[in-house]
Amino acid sequence: MTDQLDIDSLLDDTETRVVVCCGSGGVGKTTTAAALALRAAERGRQTVVLTIDPARRLAQALGLRELGNHPRKVEVAGFEPKGELWAMMLDMRRTFDDMVRRHAGPERAEQLLGNPFYQTISTSFSGTQEYMAMEKLGQLAATGEWDLIVVDTPPSRSALDFLDAPTRLSAALDGRMIRLLTTPARAGSWGLRKVVSAGFSMFAKAVSTILGGQLLADASAFMQAFDSTFGGFRERAGKTAELLRSKGTAFLVVAAPEPDALREASYFVERLSTESMPLAGLVANRTHPVLAELSAIDALAAAEALERRSAGTDDAELAAAVLRLHADRVEMSKREERLLARFTKAHPHVPVSKVPALPSDVHDLTGLRDVGNRLAGA
């Protein structure tokens, strides 16, 4: 039998320093991350939550007008947690800019930041958002200001993108074609430079036909300036990957009780195991438990009997409608239980927390607190 995920034990454990909420898009990762951070702060942790949600719902729910690229303390009338709650929303471009400034000198940094090729890759290169989320996580962890960091992962096409991003982006920027752009600058002797330059000019001519001469020139200038900072870039990726594998990190896979979301969750659980990353459990979000012990067949039979005996009366119509809604919910609950049973059969050692769906969207601290209670099974 699958264990119940003990959220409060996870949050109260002072050895837990990072909680990463991951899963496919649209399953409630942002709300889950915010609710966990709020609950942790109210239980005494110095907590910061990092979100990558462009809809800014987190800021509104926390009573803030907006969130920026640096943590802001949540201070709302009536909110007096035992610990502290801070929140921020990732600004991908600013995080990339800050990273360049940190690894390059002032002159080279301005060269890089003003380059059109950099301005393109810093916002649209595949994996940039996921990498910058990990970069920001590394920055927050390095400060030591918080004893718990809760991360809401990007709304990627696949939940696996978050783990792959550092390797993918690093490999792309270190790829053969792009690295050739820096070859003339890195060639040592005059003779070698002459040979390489001849080969490079042929390469450049071919590529410029495809990309356009100006883009190639911009890319070449960028890579030549970036070359000396690339080691720091890779080193940061390696440190953050190490942090994600450490004992103090816990991954929570968030999934709706739907086939595609649970299939993605299953792949992610397997991937975490393969990568030796610490999985805390599965959050089955927006479930629909049955609220009364009445079978769907009995509910439908009772509805039909009411309609026959008391046709046309408002009370009877309302009661019959409620009974039919209950029958639908029973069937929905059975379907969700079958899907979750399939997941737990494949992953019997993964603890699960079932979070019942709320009647409305979360838009304030009270709503987040309610989600936290449901996460903890309260």
Tab-separated table of C-alpha atoms in Angstrom:
chain	number	residue	atom	x	y	z
A	1	MET	CA	0.000	0.000	0.000
A	2	THR	CA	1.276	3.472	-0.931
A	3	ASP	CA	2.241	5.742	1.982
A	4	GLN	CA	0.567	9.083	2.652
A	5	LEU	CA	2.922	11.964	1.900
A	6	ASP	CA	3.642	13.766	5.182
A	7	ILE	CA	3.947	17.376	4.059
A	8	ASP	CA	4.400	18.852	7.536
A	9	SER	CA	7.275	16.504	8.404
A	10	LEU	CA	8.961	17.511	5.142
A	11	LEU	CA	8.548	21.245	5.827
A	12	ASP	CA	9.486	21.003	9.520
A	13	ASP	CA	12.699	19.056	8.857
A	14	THR	CA	15.487	21.639	9.132
A	15	GLU	CA	17.627	19.500	6.831
A	16	THR	CA	15.151	20.203	4.019
A	17	ARG	CA	16.607	23.316	2.377
A	18	VAL	CA	15.075	23.203	-1.123
A	19	VAL	CA	11.661	21.945	-2.276
A	20	VAL	CA	11.184	21.761	-6.053
A	21	CYS	CA	7.625	21.519	-7.391
A	22	CYS	CA	7.668	19.982	-10.842
A	23	GLY	CA	5.248	18.435	-13.310
A	24	SER	CA	3.581	19.182	-16.629
A	25	GLY	CA	1.864	22.502	-17.360
A	26	GLY	CA	-1.511	23.424	-15.912
A	27	VAL	CA	-1.472	21.060	-12.924
A	28	GLY	CA	-1.210	23.720	-10.197
A	29	LYS	CA	2.546	23.882	-9.531
A	30	THR	CA	2.528	27.622	-8.826
A	31	THR	CA	-0.319	27.428	-6.322
A	32	THR	CA	1.216	24.354	-4.697
A	33	ALA	CA	4.612	26.058	-4.340
A	34	ALA	CA	3.051	29.185	-2.833
A	35	ALA	CA	0.889	27.167	-0.424
A	36	LEU	CA	3.901	25.125	0.725
A	37	ALA	CA	5.973	28.267	1.282
A	38	LEU	CA	3.168	29.918	3.246
A	39	ARG	CA	2.667	26.843	5.414
A	40	ALA	CA	6.406	26.539	6.056
A	41	ALA	CA	6.642	30.212	7.091
A	42	GLU	CA	3.683	29.853	9.427
A	43	ARG	CA	5.364	26.814	10.987
A	44	GLY	CA	8.559	28.789	11.666
A	45	ARG	CA	10.791	28.503	8.575
A	46	GLN	CA	12.595	31.443	6.947
A	47	THR	CA	11.129	30.768	3.520
A	48	VAL	CA	11.429	32.183	0.003
A	49	VAL	CA	9.337	31.028	-2.944
A	50	LEU	CA	10.622	31.411	-6.508
A	51	THR	CA	7.941	31.374	-9.193
A	52	ILE	CA	8.197	31.331	-12.965
A	53	ASP	CA	4.496	32.038	-13.512
A	54	PRO	CA	3.969	34.856	-16.059
A	55	ALA	CA	0.338	35.387	-14.994
A	56	ARG	CA	1.439	37.077	-11.721
A	57	ARG	CA	-1.226	35.155	-9.795
A	58	LEU	CA	1.235	34.447	-7.013
A	59	ALA	CA	1.803	38.144	-6.302
A	60	GLN	CA	-1.938	38.743	-6.077
A	61	ALA	CA	-2.491	35.751	-3.794
A	62	LEU	CA	0.282	36.973	-1.491
A	63	GLY	CA	-1.234	40.439	-1.287
A	64	LEU	CA	1.568	42.066	-3.319
A	65	ARG	CA	1.058	44.357	-6.308
A	66	GLU	CA	3.857	42.671	-8.221
A	67	LEU	CA	6.921	40.478	-7.802
A	68	GLY	CA	10.358	41.247	-9.180
A	69	ASN	CA	13.628	39.448	-9.825
A	70	HIS	CA	14.683	39.864	-6.196
A	71	PRO	CA	12.806	38.488	-3.170
A	72	ARG	CA	10.266	40.708	-1.424
A	73	LYS	CA	9.035	40.066	2.088
A	74	VAL	CA	5.310	39.312	2.339
A	75	GLU	CA	3.847	41.728	4.860
A	76	VAL	CA	0.055	41.760	4.881
A	77	ALA	CA	-2.264	42.982	7.633
A	78	GLY	CA	-3.138	40.062	9.911
A	79	PHE	CA	-0.359	37.838	8.542
A	80	GLU	CA	2.041	37.119	11.407
A	81	PRO	CA	3.923	33.883	10.689
A	82	LYS	CA	6.318	32.311	13.182
A	83	GLY	CA	8.990	32.518	10.484
A	84	GLU	CA	9.183	34.754	7.412
A	85	LEU	CA	7.796	34.519	3.881
A	86	TRP	CA	9.563	36.090	0.917
A	87	ALA	CA	8.585	35.797	-2.745
A	88	MET	CA	9.984	36.584	-6.179
A	89	MET	CA	9.192	35.983	-9.841
A	90	LEU	CA	11.992	35.073	-12.231
A	91	ASP	CA	12.975	37.722	-14.766
A	92	MET	CA	14.848	35.568	-17.255
A	93	ARG	CA	16.630	38.416	-19.063
A	94	ARG	CA	17.740	40.205	-15.875
A	95	THR	CA	19.038	36.942	-14.391
A	96	PHE	CA	21.066	36.279	-17.551
A	97	ASP	CA	22.375	39.884	-17.494
A	98	ASP	CA	23.392	39.578	-13.832
A	99	MET	CA	25.181	36.316	-14.557
A	100	VAL	CA	27.157	37.898	-17.398
A	101	ARG	CA	28.134	40.854	-15.195
A	102	ARG	CA	29.288	38.501	-12.442
A	103	HIS	CA	31.476	36.339	-14.689
A	104	ALA	CA	32.850	39.038	-17.036
A	105	GLY	CA	34.727	42.240	-16.276
A	106	PRO	CA	32.854	45.559	-16.641
A	107	GLU	CA	34.170	46.264	-20.152
A	108	ARG	CA	33.520	42.763	-21.502
A	109	ALA	CA	30.111	42.621	-19.805
A	110	GLU	CA	28.961	45.767	-21.616
A	111	GLN	CA	30.280	44.299	-24.858
A	112	LEU	CA	28.218	41.161	-24.314
A	113	LEU	CA	25.041	42.845	-23.077
A	114	GLY	CA	24.923	45.224	-26.028
A	115	ASN	CA	25.449	42.499	-28.633
A	116	PRO	CA	22.322	41.783	-30.764
A	117	PHE	CA	23.099	38.048	-30.790
A	118	TYR	CA	23.142	38.023	-26.972
A	119	GLN	CA	19.848	39.914	-26.859
A	120	THR	CA	18.328	37.158	-28.978
A	121	ILE	CA	19.636	34.127	-27.083
A	122	SER	CA	18.982	35.650	-23.644
A	123	THR	CA	15.247	35.582	-24.285
A	124	SER	CA	14.577	32.913	-26.883
A	125	PHE	CA	17.345	30.299	-26.847
A	126	SER	CA	16.006	26.813	-26.122
A	127	GLY	CA	16.325	26.026	-22.426
A	128	THR	CA	17.198	29.578	-21.358
A	129	GLN	CA	14.230	29.994	-18.990
A	130	GLU	CA	14.821	26.633	-17.339
A	131	TYR	CA	18.548	27.328	-16.973
A	132	MET	CA	17.942	30.782	-15.504
A	133	ALA	CA	15.490	29.312	-12.989
A	134	MET	CA	18.276	27.007	-11.824
A	135	GLU	CA	20.781	29.872	-11.857
A	136	LYS	CA	18.476	31.936	-9.628
A	137	LEU	CA	17.996	28.942	-7.313
A	138	GLY	CA	21.775	28.700	-6.994
A	139	GLN	CA	22.013	32.416	-6.181
A	140	LEU	CA	19.316	32.203	-3.490
A	141	ALA	CA	20.957	29.152	-1.900
A	142	ALA	CA	24.384	30.819	-1.891
A	143	THR	CA	23.190	33.807	0.163
A	144	GLY	CA	22.233	31.673	3.169
A	145	GLU	CA	19.475	34.183	4.004
A	146	TRP	CA	16.693	31.568	3.949
A	147	ASP	CA	16.587	28.106	5.459
A	148	LEU	CA	13.966	26.925	2.933
A	149	ILE	CA	13.644	27.708	-0.784
A	150	VAL	CA	10.501	26.564	-2.611
A	151	VAL	CA	10.789	26.483	-6.409
A	152	ASP	CA	7.974	26.552	-8.949
A	153	THR	CA	9.479	25.113	-12.142
A	154	PRO	CA	8.842	26.672	-15.591
A	155	PRO	CA	5.695	25.812	-17.587
A	156	SER	CA	7.718	23.708	-20.013
A	157	ARG	CA	6.542	21.492	-22.807
A	158	SER	CA	7.867	18.646	-20.728
A	159	ALA	CA	8.535	18.434	-17.005
A	160	LEU	CA	11.917	16.910	-17.885
A	161	ASP	CA	13.151	20.191	-19.425
A	162	PHE	CA	14.043	21.615	-16.011
A	163	LEU	CA	16.623	18.875	-15.395
A	164	ASP	CA	17.965	18.940	-18.946
A	165	ALA	CA	18.293	22.715	-19.318
A	166	PRO	CA	21.842	23.268	-17.947
A	167	THR	CA	23.310	20.489	-20.069
A	168	ARG	CA	21.324	21.502	-23.148
A	169	LEU	CA	22.160	25.192	-22.981
A	170	SER	CA	25.789	24.556	-22.083
A	171	ALA	CA	26.145	22.048	-24.945
A	172	ALA	CA	24.500	24.454	-27.395
A	173	LEU	CA	26.833	27.316	-26.501
A	174	ASP	CA	29.784	24.937	-26.559
A	175	GLY	CA	28.645	23.287	-29.806
A	176	ARG	CA	30.933	22.796	-32.761
A	177	MET	CA	29.318	25.385	-35.012
A	178	ILE	CA	29.197	28.162	-32.419
A	179	ARG	CA	32.667	27.388	-31.058
A	180	LEU	CA	34.060	27.744	-34.572
A	181	LEU	CA	32.989	31.370	-34.339
A	182	THR	CA	35.648	31.926	-31.672
A	183	THR	CA	38.431	29.955	-33.326
A	184	PRO	CA	40.268	32.905	-34.933
A	185	ALA	CA	40.380	34.709	-31.596
A	186	ARG	CA	41.687	31.674	-29.755
A	187	ALA	CA	44.306	30.449	-32.258
A	188	GLY	CA	47.759	30.823	-30.716
A	189	SER	CA	50.537	31.363	-33.243
A	190	TRP	CA	50.464	33.469	-36.423
A	191	GLY	CA	50.909	30.376	-38.621
A	192	LEU	CA	48.111	28.463	-36.945
A	193	ARG	CA	45.906	31.563	-37.000
A	194	LYS	CA	46.494	31.922	-40.753
A	195	VAL	CA	45.465	28.307	-41.429
A	196	VAL	CA	42.479	28.481	-39.103
A	197	SER	CA	41.405	31.846	-40.511
A	198	ALA	CA	41.416	30.441	-44.035
A	199	GLY	CA	39.244	27.533	-42.915
A	200	PHE	CA	37.052	29.851	-40.889
A	201	SER	CA	36.468	32.212	-43.803
A	202	MET	CA	35.115	29.286	-45.849
A	203	PHE	CA	32.952	28.253	-42.907
A	204	ALA	CA	31.766	31.839	-42.381
A	205	LYS	CA	30.892	32.260	-46.040
A	206	ALA	CA	28.762	29.107	-45.970
A	207	VAL	CA	27.018	30.015	-42.717
A	208	SER	CA	26.423	33.650	-43.684
A	209	THR	CA	24.511	32.426	-46.731
A	210	ILE	CA	22.101	30.684	-44.325
A	211	LEU	CA	22.043	33.080	-41.366
A	212	GLY	CA	22.864	36.408	-42.958
A	213	GLY	CA	26.155	38.250	-42.682
A	214	GLN	CA	25.176	40.628	-39.855
A	215	LEU	CA	23.860	37.845	-37.602
A	216	LEU	CA	27.033	35.860	-38.181
A	217	ALA	CA	29.164	38.905	-37.333
A	218	ASP	CA	27.136	39.515	-34.170
A	219	ALA	CA	27.403	35.847	-33.180
A	220	SER	CA	31.140	35.798	-33.796
A	221	ALA	CA	31.688	38.961	-31.743
A	222	PHE	CA	29.512	37.579	-28.944
A	223	MET	CA	31.263	34.223	-28.742
A	224	GLN	CA	34.718	35.795	-28.817
A	225	ALA	CA	33.769	38.045	-25.896
A	226	PHE	CA	31.941	35.219	-24.127
A	227	ASP	CA	34.782	32.736	-24.491
A	228	SER	CA	36.632	33.702	-21.311
A	229	THR	CA	33.451	33.702	-19.192
A	230	PHE	CA	32.207	30.337	-20.423
A	231	GLY	CA	34.044	28.378	-17.724
A	232	GLY	CA	32.132	30.211	-14.998
A	233	PHE	CA	28.884	29.577	-16.851
A	234	ARG	CA	29.501	25.822	-16.884
A	235	GLU	CA	30.762	25.823	-13.311
A	236	ARG	CA	27.495	27.411	-12.089
A	237	ALA	CA	25.453	24.825	-13.988
A	238	GLY	CA	27.455	22.062	-12.340
A	239	LYS	CA	27.019	23.509	-8.829
A	240	THR	CA	23.262	23.877	-9.221
A	241	ALA	CA	22.945	20.331	-10.559
A	242	GLU	CA	24.911	19.205	-7.490
A	243	LEU	CA	22.530	21.165	-5.236
A	244	LEU	CA	19.539	19.419	-6.823
A	245	ARG	CA	21.084	16.029	-5.996
A	246	SER	CA	21.959	16.928	-2.422
A	247	LYS	CA	20.324	15.482	0.679
A	248	GLY	CA	18.707	18.823	1.545
A	249	THR	CA	16.662	18.953	-1.668
A	250	ALA	CA	13.231	17.363	-2.082
A	251	PHE	CA	11.327	17.043	-5.351
A	252	LEU	CA	7.541	17.055	-5.297
A	253	VAL	CA	5.910	15.897	-8.520
A	254	VAL	CA	2.577	17.687	-8.995
A	255	ALA	CA	-0.037	16.081	-11.252
A	256	ALA	CA	-3.746	16.340	-11.914
A	257	PRO	CA	-5.614	12.989	-11.800
A	258	GLU	CA	-5.675	12.833	-15.597
A	259	PRO	CA	-4.008	10.335	-17.955
A	260	ASP	CA	-1.528	12.721	-19.631
A	261	ALA	CA	-0.482	14.457	-16.398
A	262	LEU	CA	0.025	11.161	-14.538
A	263	ARG	CA	1.910	9.695	-17.482
A	264	GLU	CA	4.238	12.702	-17.395
A	265	ALA	CA	4.537	12.330	-13.610
A	266	SER	CA	5.489	8.682	-14.039
A	267	TYR	CA	8.229	9.572	-16.529
A	268	PHE	CA	9.498	12.233	-14.157
A	269	VAL	CA	9.606	9.850	-11.170
A	270	GLU	CA	11.642	7.401	-13.249
A	271	ARG	CA	13.968	10.153	-14.428
A	272	LEU	CA	14.563	11.415	-10.894
A	273	SER	CA	15.448	7.893	-9.860
A	274	THR	CA	17.835	7.519	-12.797
A	275	GLU	CA	19.497	10.848	-11.958
A	276	SER	CA	19.695	9.945	-8.216
A	277	MET	CA	17.661	13.010	-7.282
A	278	PRO	CA	15.690	12.988	-4.009
A	279	LEU	CA	11.963	12.470	-4.615
A	280	ALA	CA	9.674	13.287	-1.674
A	281	GLY	CA	6.422	12.194	-3.292
A	282	LEU	CA	3.502	12.917	-5.611
A	283	VAL	CA	0.898	15.640	-5.096
A	284	ALA	CA	-2.308	14.502	-6.801
A	285	ASN	CA	-3.907	17.893	-7.259
A	286	ARG	CA	-7.571	18.816	-7.821
A	287	THR	CA	-9.032	15.439	-6.939
A	288	HIS	CA	-12.777	14.943	-6.472
A	289	PRO	CA	-13.430	12.738	-3.430
A	290	VAL	CA	-16.967	11.521	-2.761
A	291	LEU	CA	-18.666	13.606	-0.066
A	292	ALA	CA	-21.486	11.197	0.854
A	293	GLU	CA	-21.752	7.407	1.124
A	294	LEU	CA	-24.261	6.891	-1.678
A	295	SER	CA	-23.556	4.931	-4.839
A	296	ALA	CA	-24.091	6.462	-8.274
A	297	ILE	CA	-26.794	3.867	-9.086
A	298	ASP	CA	-28.720	4.610	-5.879
A	299	ALA	CA	-28.390	8.374	-6.416
A	300	LEU	CA	-29.779	8.151	-9.969
A	301	ALA	CA	-32.600	5.872	-8.835
A	302	ALA	CA	-33.542	8.307	-6.071
A	303	ALA	CA	-33.463	11.227	-8.526
A	304	GLU	CA	-35.806	9.431	-10.936
A	305	ALA	CA	-38.177	8.493	-8.099
A	306	LEU	CA	-38.331	12.100	-6.917
A	307	GLU	CA	-39.046	13.352	-10.408
A	308	ARG	CA	-41.879	10.852	-10.870
A	309	ARG	CA	-43.537	11.472	-7.508
A	310	SER	CA	-43.120	15.239	-7.292
A	311	ALA	CA	-42.961	16.418	-10.894
A	312	GLY	CA	-42.858	20.189	-11.297
A	313	THR	CA	-42.043	21.151	-7.676
A	314	ASP	CA	-38.963	23.264	-7.134
A	315	ASP	CA	-37.707	21.350	-4.113
A	316	ALA	CA	-37.957	18.006	-5.922
A	317	GLU	CA	-36.171	19.342	-9.012
A	318	LEU	CA	-33.366	20.766	-6.857
A	319	ALA	CA	-32.985	17.537	-4.872
A	320	ALA	CA	-32.973	15.466	-8.089
A	321	ALA	CA	-30.313	17.743	-9.615
A	322	VAL	CA	-28.117	17.380	-6.518
A	323	LEU	CA	-28.473	13.594	-6.654
A	324	ARG	CA	-27.455	13.551	-10.335
A	325	LEU	CA	-24.447	15.766	-9.572
A	326	HIS	CA	-23.474	13.348	-6.814
A	327	ALA	CA	-23.742	10.413	-9.253
A	328	ASP	CA	-21.437	12.254	-11.690
A	329	ARG	CA	-18.959	12.943	-8.898
A	330	VAL	CA	-18.947	9.289	-7.829
A	331	GLU	CA	-18.059	8.255	-11.385
A	332	MET	CA	-15.402	10.964	-11.633
A	333	SER	CA	-13.909	9.874	-8.311
A	334	LYS	CA	-13.808	6.232	-9.432
A	335	ARG	CA	-12.053	7.211	-12.652
A	336	GLU	CA	-9.473	9.265	-10.750
A	337	GLU	CA	-8.893	6.438	-8.257
A	338	ARG	CA	-8.279	3.992	-11.125
A	339	LEU	CA	-5.744	6.340	-12.689
A	340	LEU	CA	-3.962	6.917	-9.364
A	341	ALA	CA	-4.020	3.165	-8.625
A	342	ARG	CA	-2.238	2.589	-11.933
A	343	PHE	CA	0.428	5.135	-10.932
A	344	THR	CA	0.910	3.707	-7.427
A	345	LYS	CA	1.118	0.163	-8.803
A	346	ALA	CA	3.995	1.270	-11.037
A	347	HIS	CA	5.596	3.301	-8.212
A	348	PRO	CA	4.568	1.670	-4.911
A	349	HIS	CA	7.270	3.415	-2.880
A	350	VAL	CA	6.285	6.971	-3.861
A	351	PRO	CA	4.203	8.641	-1.091
A	352	VAL	CA	1.072	10.436	-2.339
A	353	SER	CA	-0.883	13.450	-1.094
A	354	LYS	CA	-4.367	13.909	-2.584
A	355	VAL	CA	-5.495	17.527	-2.687
A	356	PRO	CA	-9.243	18.004	-3.234
A	357	ALA	CA	-10.239	20.645	-5.779
A	358	LEU	CA	-11.307	24.017	-4.426
A	359	PRO	CA	-14.692	25.500	-5.405
A	360	SER	CA	-12.975	28.651	-6.770
A	361	ASP	CA	-9.573	29.996	-7.804
A	362	VAL	CA	-7.024	30.926	-5.147
A	363	HIS	CA	-6.636	34.704	-4.950
A	364	ASP	CA	-5.472	35.452	-1.382
A	365	LEU	CA	-3.570	34.121	1.642
A	366	THR	CA	-6.695	32.426	2.993
A	367	GLY	CA	-7.017	30.418	-0.217
A	368	LEU	CA	-3.321	29.466	-0.120
A	369	ARG	CA	-3.677	28.449	3.522
A	370	ASP	CA	-6.640	26.248	2.557
A	371	VAL	CA	-4.538	24.556	-0.143
A	372	GLY	CA	-1.762	24.032	2.432
A	373	ASN	CA	-4.198	22.396	4.818
A	374	ARG	CA	-5.388	20.072	2.075
A	375	LEU	CA	-1.794	19.254	1.102
A	376	ALA	CA	-1.139	18.243	4.694
A	377	GLY	CA	-4.339	16.224	4.865
A	378	ALA	CA	-5.838	18.559	7.465
